[in-house]
CSV table of C-alpha atoms in Angstrom, one decimal:
chain,number,residue,atom,x,y,z
A,18,UNK,CA,102.3,73.9,62.3
A,19,UNK,CA,99.6,76.8,60.9
A,20,UNK,CA,96.8,74.0,62.2
A,21,UNK,CA,98.3,73.0,65.3
A,22,UNK,CA,98.6,77.0,66.1
A,23,UNK,CA,94.6,77.6,65.4
A,24,UNK,CA,93.9,74.7,67.2
A,25,UNK,CA,96.1,75.9,70.4
A,26,UNK,CA,94.3,79.4,70.1
A,27,UNK,CA,91.1,78.4,71.9
A,28,UNK,CA,93.1,76.5,74.5
A,29,UNK,CA,95.3,79.5,75.4
A,30,UNK,CA,92.5,82.1,75.6
A,31,UNK,CA,90.8,79.4,78.1
A,32,UNK,CA,94.0,79.2,80.0
A,33,UNK,CA,94.0,83.0,80.4
A,34,UNK,CA,90.3,83.1,81.6
A,35,UNK,CA,91.4,80.2,84.1
A,36,UNK,CA,94.1,81.9,85.6
A,37,UNK,CA,92.3,85.1,85.6
A,38,UNK,CA,89.7,83.6,87.7
A,39,UNK,CA,92.3,82.1,89.8
A,40,UNK,CA,94.0,85.3,90.4
A,41,UNK,CA,91.0,87.0,90.7
A,42,UNK,CA,89.8,84.6,93.5
A,43,UNK,CA,93.4,85.2,95.5
A,44,UNK,CA,92.7,88.9,95.3
A,45,UNK,CA,89.6,88.9,96.8
A,46,UNK,CA,90.7,86.6,99.6
A,47,UNK,CA,93.5,89.3,100.2
A,48,UNK,CA,91.1,92.0,100.6
A,49,UNK,CA,92.5,93.7,97.1
A,50,UNK,CA,90.0,95.7,94.9
A,51,UNK,CA,92.3,96.4,92.1
A,52,UNK,CA,90.9,95.5,88.5
A,53,UNK,CA,92.6,93.4,86.1
A,54,UNK,CA,90.3,92.7,83.4
A,55,UNK,CA,89.7,95.4,80.4
A,56,UNK,CA,88.3,95.7,76.7
A,57,UNK,CA,89.7,98.0,74.3
A,58,UNK,CA,88.4,99.4,70.7
A,59,UNK,CA,90.5,100.8,68.2
A,60,UNK,CA,91.1,101.7,64.6
A,61,UNK,CA,93.8,103.3,62.5
A,62,UNK,CA,95.8,102.8,59.4
A,63,UNK,CA,96.4,99.3,57.7
A,64,UNK,CA,99.3,99.1,55.4
A,65,UNK,CA,101.1,96.3,53.6
A,66,UNK,CA,104.9,97.1,54.0
A,67,UNK,CA,107.3,97.0,56.9
A,68,UNK,CA,109.6,100.4,57.3
A,69,UNK,CA,111.9,97.6,59.2
A,70,UNK,CA,113.2,96.4,56.0
A,71,UNK,CA,112.8,93.2,53.7
A,72,UNK,CA,111.5,93.3,50.0
A,73,UNK,CA,108.0,94.8,49.3
A,74,UNK,CA,106.4,93.0,46.3
A,75,UNK,CA,104.6,96.2,45.1
A,76,UNK,CA,106.3,99.8,44.0
A,77,UNK,CA,103.4,101.8,46.0
A,78,UNK,CA,101.8,100.7,49.1
A,79,UNK,CA,98.7,102.2,49.9
A,80,UNK,CA,96.9,103.3,53.3
A,81,UNK,CA,93.3,101.9,54.3
A,82,UNK,CA,91.3,101.9,57.2
A,83,UNK,CA,91.7,98.9,59.5
A,84,UNK,CA,90.1,98.4,62.9
A,85,UNK,CA,89.9,95.9,66.1
A,86,UNK,CA,89.3,94.9,69.5
A,87,UNK,CA,91.2,93.3,72.4
A,88,UNK,CA,90.6,91.5,75.9
A,89,UNK,CA,93.2,92.1,78.2
A,90,UNK,CA,94.1,90.6,81.7
A,91,UNK,CA,96.4,91.9,83.5
A,92,UNK,CA,98.8,89.8,85.5
A,93,UNK,CA,100.9,92.1,87.5
A,94,UNK,CA,101.4,95.6,87.2
A,95,UNK,CA,104.1,95.3,84.5
A,96,UNK,CA,102.8,92.4,82.6
A,97,UNK,CA,99.7,91.3,80.9
A,98,UNK,CA,98.0,88.7,78.3
A,99,UNK,CA,96.0,90.1,75.5
A,100,UNK,CA,93.9,88.6,72.8
A,101,UNK,CA,93.8,90.7,69.9
A,102,UNK,CA,91.4,91.2,66.9
A,103,UNK,CA,91.9,93.2,63.9
A,104,UNK,CA,90.0,93.6,60.7
A,105,UNK,CA,90.5,95.8,57.4
A,106,UNK,CA,92.0,95.9,53.4
A,107,UNK,CA,95.0,96.0,52.2
A,108,UNK,CA,96.0,97.6,49.1
A,109,UNK,CA,98.8,98.4,46.7
A,110,UNK,CA,99.9,98.8,43.0
A,111,UNK,CA,103.0,99.0,40.7
A,112,UNK,CA,102.2,103.1,39.8
A,113,UNK,CA,105.7,104.1,41.0
A,114,UNK,CA,109.0,102.9,39.6
A,115,UNK,CA,110.9,100.0,42.2
A,116,UNK,CA,113.6,101.0,44.6
A,117,UNK,CA,116.9,102.3,43.0
A,118,UNK,CA,114.5,103.0,39.6
A,119,UNK,CA,114.9,99.4,38.1
A,120,UNK,CA,112.2,98.7,35.4
A,121,UNK,CA,108.8,97.2,36.9
A,122,UNK,CA,108.4,93.7,35.0
A,123,UNK,CA,105.7,92.4,37.9
A,124,UNK,CA,103.0,90.5,36.2
A,125,UNK,CA,100.6,91.6,38.7
A,126,UNK,CA,100.1,95.7,38.3
A,127,UNK,CA,97.6,96.1,41.7
A,128,UNK,CA,96.3,94.2,44.3
A,129,UNK,CA,93.4,94.3,47.1
A,130,UNK,CA,93.2,91.8,50.2
A,131,UNK,CA,90.3,91.6,52.9
A,132,UNK,CA,92.0,90.8,55.9
A,133,UNK,CA,89.0,88.9,57.0
A,134,UNK,CA,90.4,88.4,60.5
A,135,UNK,CA,93.6,88.4,62.4
A,136,UNK,CA,93.5,86.8,65.8
A,137,UNK,CA,96.3,87.0,68.3
A,138,UNK,CA,97.5,86.1,71.8
A,139,UNK,CA,100.2,89.0,72.7
A,140,UNK,CA,102.5,89.2,76.0
A,141,UNK,CA,102.2,93.1,76.7
A,142,UNK,CA,105.2,94.7,78.7
A,143,UNK,CA,105.1,98.0,80.2
A,144,UNK,CA,108.6,99.4,80.1
A,145,UNK,CA,108.1,102.7,81.9
A,146,UNK,CA,105.4,103.1,85.0
A,147,UNK,CA,107.4,103.9,88.0
A,148,UNK,CA,106.9,106.7,90.4
A,149,UNK,CA,108.2,106.8,93.7
A,150,UNK,CA,105.6,109.2,95.5
A,151,UNK,CA,102.7,108.5,93.1
A,152,UNK,CA,101.1,104.9,93.8
A,153,UNK,CA,99.2,105.3,90.3
A,154,UNK,CA,101.0,106.8,87.2
A,155,UNK,CA,99.5,108.6,84.0
A,156,UNK,CA,101.5,107.8,81.3
A,157,UNK,CA,103.2,104.3,80.4
A,158,UNK,CA,104.9,103.1,77.6
A,159,UNK,CA,104.7,99.1,76.5
A,160,UNK,CA,106.0,96.5,73.9
A,161,UNK,CA,104.4,93.7,72.8
A,162,UNK,CA,104.8,90.1,71.0
A,163,UNK,CA,102.9,87.1,70.1
A,164,UNK,CA,101.3,85.1,67.9
A,165,UNK,CA,98.2,84.4,66.4
A,166,UNK,CA,96.4,83.5,62.9
A,167,UNK,CA,95.0,85.3,60.1
A,168,UNK,CA,92.4,84.4,57.4
A,169,UNK,CA,92.0,86.8,54.3
A,170,UNK,CA,90.9,87.0,50.5
A,171,UNK,CA,93.3,88.4,47.7
A,172,UNK,CA,92.1,89.9,44.5
A,173,UNK,CA,94.7,90.9,42.0
A,174,UNK,CA,95.1,93.0,38.8
A,175,UNK,CA,97.3,92.4,35.4
A,176,UNK,CA,98.3,95.3,33.6
A,177,UNK,CA,95.2,98.1,33.4
A,178,UNK,CA,92.8,95.2,33.8
A,179,UNK,CA,90.6,94.8,37.0
A,180,UNK,CA,90.9,93.3,39.8
A,181,UNK,CA,90.2,89.4,40.0
A,182,UNK,CA,89.9,86.4,42.6
A,183,UNK,CA,93.1,85.0,43.6
A,184,UNK,CA,93.4,81.4,44.5
A,185,UNK,CA,90.0,80.9,43.2
A,186,UNK,CA,88.6,83.3,46.1
A,187,UNK,CA,89.6,80.8,49.0
A,188,UNK,CA,90.2,82.3,52.0
A,189,UNK,CA,94.0,82.2,53.2
A,190,UNK,CA,94.9,81.1,56.8
A,191,UNK,CA,98.6,82.1,57.9
A,192,UNK,CA,100.5,82.2,61.1
A,193,UNK,CA,101.3,85.8,61.6
A,194,UNK,CA,103.9,86.9,64.5
A,195,UNK,CA,102.6,90.4,66.0
A,196,UNK,CA,105.3,92.9,67.5
A,197,UNK,CA,104.5,96.2,68.7
A,198,UNK,CA,105.1,99.2,70.9
A,199,UNK,CA,102.4,101.8,72.1
A,200,UNK,CA,101.9,104.5,74.8
A,201,UNK,CA,98.9,104.5,77.3
A,202,UNK,CA,97.4,107.6,78.8
A,203,UNK,CA,95.1,107.5,81.8
A,204,UNK,CA,92.1,109.6,81.1
A,205,UNK,CA,89.7,108.5,84.0
A,206,UNK,CA,90.1,106.0,86.5
A,207,UNK,CA,88.1,103.3,84.7
A,208,UNK,CA,89.1,105.0,81.1
A,209,UNK,CA,92.4,105.3,78.9
A,210,UNK,CA,93.8,106.6,75.7
A,211,UNK,CA,95.4,103.6,73.7
A,212,UNK,CA,98.0,104.6,70.9
A,213,UNK,CA,99.8,101.8,69.2
A,214,UNK,CA,101.9,100.5,66.3
A,215,UNK,CA,102.2,97.0,65.6
A,216,UNK,CA,104.4,94.7,62.7
A,217,UNK,CA,102.6,91.5,61.9
A,218,UNK,CA,105.1,89.3,60.1
A,219,UNK,CA,103.3,86.8,57.8
A,220,UNK,CA,104.3,83.1,57.6
A,221,UNK,CA,103.7,83.0,54.0
A,222,UNK,CA,103.9,85.1,50.8
A,223,UNK,CA,100.3,85.3,49.8
A,224,UNK,CA,99.3,88.2,51.5
A,225,UNK,CA,99.3,90.5,48.2
A,226,UNK,CA,98.8,87.7,45.5
A,227,UNK,CA,102.3,88.0,44.1
A,228,UNK,CA,106.0,86.8,45.3
A,229,UNK,CA,109.0,88.4,44.9
A,230,UNK,CA,110.7,86.4,47.7
A,231,UNK,CA,110.5,86.7,51.4
A,232,UNK,CA,107.6,86.2,53.5
A,233,UNK,CA,104.8,89.4,53.6
A,234,UNK,CA,104.0,91.9,56.4
A,235,UNK,CA,101.9,94.5,57.1
A,236,UNK,CA,101.7,97.5,59.4
A,237,UNK,CA,98.5,98.4,61.8
A,238,UNK,CA,98.5,102.0,63.4
A,239,UNK,CA,96.0,102.5,65.5
A,240,UNK,CA,94.2,104.6,68.2
A,241,UNK,CA,91.4,103.5,70.8
A,242,UNK,CA,90.1,103.3,74.1
A,243,UNK,CA,90.6,101.0,76.8
A,244,UNK,CA,87.8,100.5,79.4
A,245,UNK,CA,88.6,98.7,83.0
A,246,UNK,CA,86.1,95.9,84.0
A,247,UNK,CA,85.1,95.4,87.4
A,248,UNK,CA,86.3,97.4,90.5
A,249,UNK,CA,88.7,99.4,92.1
A,250,UNK,CA,91.7,101.0,90.7
A,251,UNK,CA,93.4,99.7,87.5
A,252,UNK,CA,96.5,96.8,88.2
A,253,UNK,CA,98.3,98.2,85.1
A,254,UNK,CA,98.7,101.6,86.7
A,255,UNK,CA,99.4,100.4,90.3
A,256,UNK,CA,102.9,101.2,91.2
A,257,UNK,CA,104.1,98.6,94.0
A,258,UNK,CA,107.0,100.5,95.1
A,259,UNK,CA,105.4,103.7,95.7
A,260,UNK,CA,102.9,101.5,97.6
A,261,UNK,CA,105.8,99.7,99.8
A,262,UNK,CA,107.2,103.4,100.0
A,263,UNK,CA,103.7,104.4,101.7
A,264,UNK,CA,103.5,101.6,104.3
A,265,UNK,CA,107.2,102.2,105.4
A,266,UNK,CA,105.8,105.7,106.1
A,267,UNK,CA,102.9,104.4,107.8
A,268,UNK,CA,105.1,101.7,109.8
A,269,UNK,CA,107.1,104.8,110.7
A,270,UNK,CA,104.4,106.9,112.4
A,271,UNK,CA,103.0,103.8,114.0
A,272,UNK,CA,106.5,103.6,115.8
A,273,UNK,CA,106.5,106.8,116.6
A,274,UNK,CA,103.2,106.7,118.2
A,275,UNK,CA,103.8,103.7,120.2
A,276,UNK,CA,107.3,105.5,121.1
A,277,UNK,CA,104.5,108.4,122.6
A,278,UNK,CA,102.7,106.2,124.5
A,279,UNK,CA,105.4,104.3,125.9
A,280,UNK,CA,107.1,107.1,127.5
A,281,UNK,CA,103.6,108.3,128.5
A,282,UNK,CA,103.1,104.8,130.5
A,283,UNK,CA,106.4,105.4,132.0
A,284,UNK,CA,105.4,108.7,133.1
A,285,UNK,CA,102.3,107.0,134.6
A,286,UNK,CA,104.2,104.3,136.4
A,287,UNK,CA,106.5,106.6,137.9
A,288,UNK,CA,103.6,108.9,139.3
A,289,UNK,CA,102.1,105.5,140.7
A,290,UNK,CA,105.2,104.5,142.6
A,291,UNK,CA,105.7,107.7,144.1
A,292,UNK,CA,101.9,108.0,145.2
A,293,UNK,CA,102.3,104.5,146.7
A,294,UNK,CA,105.2,105.4,148.6
A,295,UNK,CA,103.6,108.6,149.7
A,296,UNK,CA,100.9,105.8,150.8
A,297,UNK,CA,102.7,103.2,152.4
A,298,UNK,CA,105.3,105.3,154.3
A,299,UNK,CA,105.8,104.8,157.9
A,300,UNK,CA,108.4,106.8,159.6
A,301,UNK,CA,108.3,105.7,162.9
A,302,UNK,CA,107.8,101.4,161.8
A,303,UNK,CA,105.1,101.1,163.9
A,304,UNK,CA,103.3,99.0,160.8
A,305,UNK,CA,100.6,101.8,160.1
A,306,UNK,CA,101.2,104.1,157.3
A,307,UNK,CA,101.9,107.9,158.1
A,308,UNK,CA,98.6,109.0,156.4
A,309,UNK,CA,96.7,106.6,159.1
A,310,UNK,CA,98.9,107.2,161.9
A,311,UNK,CA,97.3,109.2,164.7
A,312,UNK,CA,100.2,109.0,166.9
A,313,UNK,CA,103.2,109.5,164.7
A,314,UNK,CA,107.0,109.2,166.1
A,315,UNK,CA,106.0,106.2,168.6
A,316,UNK,CA,109.5,104.6,169.8
A,317,UNK,CA,110.9,101.3,168.4
A,318,UNK,CA,109.4,98.3,170.1
A,319,UNK,CA,106.0,99.8,171.3
A,320,UNK,CA,103.1,97.6,170.6
A,321,UNK,CA,100.5,100.1,168.7
A,322,UNK,CA,96.9,99.7,167.6
A,323,UNK,CA,95.5,100.1,164.1
A,324,UNK,CA,95.3,104.1,164.6
A,325,UNK,CA,99.2,103.6,165.2
A,326,UNK,CA,99.0,104.5,169.0
A,327,UNK,CA,100.6,102.4,171.7
A,328,UNK,CA,98.3,99.9,173.0
A,329,UNK,CA,96.9,100.7,176.6
A,330,UNK,CA,95.8,97.2,177.5
A,331,UNK,CA,98.0,94.2,177.5
A,332,UNK,CA,98.2,92.5,174.2
A,333,UNK,CA,95.7,89.6,174.3
A,334,UNK,CA,97.5,86.0,174.8
A,335,UNK,CA,97.3,84.1,171.9
A,336,UNK,CA,96.0,80.9,171.7
A,337,UNK,CA,97.7,78.3,170.4
A,338,UNK,CA,94.8,76.3,168.6
A,339,UNK,CA,93.4,78.5,166.2
A,340,UNK,CA,89.6,77.3,165.0
A,341,UNK,CA,88.6,78.5,161.2
A,342,UNK,CA,84.8,78.0,160.7
A,343,UNK,CA,83.1,77.9,157.1
A,344,UNK,CA,81.3,81.2,158.0
A,345,UNK,CA,84.8,82.6,158.4
A,346,UNK,CA,86.0,81.1,155.2
A,347,UNK,CA,82.9,82.7,153.6
A,348,UNK,CA,83.7,86.2,154.9
A,349,UNK,CA,87.3,86.0,153.3
A,350,UNK,CA,86.0,84.5,149.9
A,351,UNK,CA,83.6,87.2,149.5
A,352,UNK,CA,86.2,89.6,150.2
A,353,UNK,CA,88.0,88.4,147.3
A,354,UNK,CA,85.3,88.0,145.1
A,355,UNK,CA,84.3,91.7,145.3
A,356,UNK,CA,88.1,93.2,145.4
A,357,UNK,CA,88.6,95.5,143.0
A,358,UNK,CA,91.3,98.1,141.9
A,359,UNK,CA,91.5,101.0,139.7
A,360,UNK,CA,93.2,99.7,136.3
A,361,UNK,CA,97.1,99.2,136.4
A,362,UNK,CA,97.1,100.9,140.2
A,363,UNK,CA,96.8,100.0,143.9
A,364,UNK,CA,93.8,102.2,144.7
A,365,UNK,CA,91.2,100.0,146.2
A,366,UNK,CA,87.8,100.9,144.6
A,367,UNK,CA,85.0,101.6,146.9
A,368,UNK,CA,82.7,99.2,146.2
A,369,UNK,CA,85.1,96.6,148.3
A,370,UNK,CA,85.3,98.5,151.3
A,371,UNK,CA,82.2,96.8,152.8
A,372,UNK,CA,83.6,93.0,152.1
A,373,UNK,CA,86.9,94.3,153.5
A,374,UNK,CA,85.4,96.0,156.5
A,375,UNK,CA,83.7,92.3,157.5
A,376,UNK,CA,87.3,90.7,157.0
A,377,UNK,CA,88.6,93.7,159.3
A,378,UNK,CA,85.8,92.8,162.1
A,379,UNK,CA,86.7,88.8,161.4
A,380,UNK,CA,90.6,89.6,162.6
A,381,UNK,CA,89.4,92.1,165.7
A,382,UNK,CA,86.7,89.4,166.9
A,383,UNK,CA,88.9,86.3,166.4
A,384,UNK,CA,92.2,87.3,167.0
A,385,UNK,CA,93.2,85.8,163.4
A,386,UNK,CA,96.5,86.3,161.5
A,387,UNK,CA,95.9,87.0,157.7
A,388,UNK,CA,98.5,86.7,155.1
A,389,UNK,CA,98.0,88.6,151.8
A,390,UNK,CA,99.2,87.3,148.6
A,391,UNK,CA,99.2,89.6,145.6
A,392,UNK,CA,99.7,88.3,141.9
A,393,UNK,CA,99.7,89.3,138.4
A,394,UNK,CA,99.1,88.1,134.5
A,395,UNK,CA,102.3,88.5,132.7
A,396,UNK,CA,101.5,91.7,131.1
A,397,UNK,CA,104.3,94.6,131.2
A,398,UNK,CA,107.5,93.7,132.9
A,399,UNK,CA,108.5,91.3,135.6
A,400,UNK,CA,110.1,94.3,137.5
A,401,UNK,CA,106.7,96.6,137.4
A,402,UNK,CA,104.6,93.6,138.1
A,403,UNK,CA,106.2,92.6,141.6
A,404,UNK,CA,105.9,96.1,142.6
A,405,UNK,CA,102.2,96.2,141.4
A,406,UNK,CA,101.5,92.8,143.5
A,407,UNK,CA,103.0,93.9,146.6
A,408,UNK,CA,101.8,96.9,146.7
A,409,UNK,CA,98.3,96.2,146.0
A,410,UNK,CA,98.7,93.4,148.9
A,411,UNK,CA,100.2,96.3,151.4
A,412,UNK,CA,97.2,98.5,150.4
A,413,UNK,CA,94.8,96.0,151.6
A,414,UNK,CA,96.8,95.7,154.5
A,415,UNK,CA,96.4,99.7,155.4
A,416,UNK,CA,92.8,99.3,154.5
A,417,UNK,CA,92.5,96.7,157.2
A,418,UNK,CA,94.5,98.2,159.9
A,419,UNK,CA,92.8,101.4,159.3
A,420,UNK,CA,89.5,99.8,160.3
A,421,UNK,CA,91.3,98.2,163.8
A,422,UNK,CA,92.9,95.3,162.9
A,423,UNK,CA,96.2,94.6,164.5
A,424,UNK,CA,99.0,95.1,161.8
A,425,UNK,CA,101.2,92.8,163.4
A,426,UNK,CA,99.2,89.8,162.4
A,427,UNK,CA,99.0,90.9,158.7
A,428,UNK,CA,101.5,90.0,156.3
A,429,UNK,CA,101.5,91.5,152.9
A,430,UNK,CA,103.9,89.7,150.1
A,431,UNK,CA,103.6,90.3,146.4
A,432,UNK,CA,104.6,87.1,143.8
A,433,UNK,CA,104.2,89.4,140.5
A,434,UNK,CA,103.5,87.1,137.6
A,435,UNK,CA,105.5,83.6,139.1
A,436,UNK,CA,102.6,81.9,140.6
A,437,UNK,CA,99.8,81.9,137.4
A,438,UNK,CA,96.8,79.9,138.3
A,439,UNK,CA,95.5,79.7,134.7
A,440,UNK,CA,97.1,80.4,131.0
A,441,UNK,CA,98.4,83.8,130.6
A,442,UNK,CA,97.5,83.2,126.6
A,443,UNK,CA,93.8,83.9,127.2
A,444,UNK,CA,91.8,87.2,128.5
A,445,UNK,CA,90.1,85.0,130.4
A,446,UNK,CA,93.3,83.3,131.8
A,447,UNK,CA,94.8,86.4,132.8
A,448,UNK,CA,92.0,87.5,134.9
A,449,UNK,CA,92.4,84.9,136.9
A,450,UNK,CA,96.1,85.6,137.5
A,451,UNK,CA,95.5,89.1,138.8
A,452,UNK,CA,94.4,88.5,142.0
A,453,UNK,CA,95.2,88.8,146.0
A,454,UNK,CA,94.9,85.9,148.0
A,455,UNK,CA,93.8,85.9,151.7
A,456,UNK,CA,94.9,83.1,154.1
A,457,UNK,CA,93.6,83.0,157.2
A,458,UNK,CA,95.4,81.5,160.3
């Protein structure tokens, strides 16, 4: 069992490194900058006894210096894997009476063990690391447990004699089960103070060179520093509960901002509708808007010219056959290509006037009829798009009439977003769908 564990430790460490590399790639892909690797250095007191019960082979145990280091991979804010190594000496003797005052009959009076190496792979769980309003804590308590291998040499003394090699001075290898607790304090963004205490249960009774029955054990109480590797904040101090809380606050702020923008857009749309109603208002029903009507109050049924005044000459007889030439079509096509409105409004931009003037002249000269069909993309509500398409067609009609075109020969209709000529899923498609079609007849 011991040999199998010794062989498995390098494999476990390789898996730790591989798992860390894969997770690091995942976090980079997600845009995370949290640090997950760290190393620690520590020193403290080694004692060959357990305060949690069990038999001790010597009546007096001594405290000696121990030192160690570890490499840690933080998997989540609450769980990590740590590879620990510890060295030092363990000492004890029988200079005091046994527990209960029993007579000391042990043939071994003292021992000294050189802990050549002690390596173990431990699972570490952060017990307390949550603060609702801070995404990084400053103090945490943790517990650890694992398994590993210890190699040591023992010297023993009989009576008042000196120390001699035990087991021929060979290095003894034993399975160890370390169980510990600790507290960690964040000193800086990449530096922690680490205080801990570990009890190591040994799978054997050779640690002190004498057996009274039961397996040996030793303690390591230590203090040290932990250094975070890589860039970004330490994942061990990261608090996803607080992060979720912050994200919820940001989402609420964004929703409030969007609601304000929506209210502002509604107010702007209401103002636009009021302006368009005022622009297109035709009190006498003669087909010429009040703003362009030079003869308001024209009686119903009276034929008027482009300025809203009664015609002084008979209306020309409409020819039954209308001939539209390629030149006529080019005039209309140029007007369509150069037609521009203010964003979200039915206000015609000045750059469109020149080509619209040529359309008006064509209507006057050849007495053509013209159908104006307004279309939009699917951005916004159907009702708003229907009004906007209708208003834009009416605005073009009003402009052509202002240039002398016969309003009775111009039909303005809005279709909203119901007749797309391209996909509304792309910006280019939506651009094509925002149009006003001119049809001569």
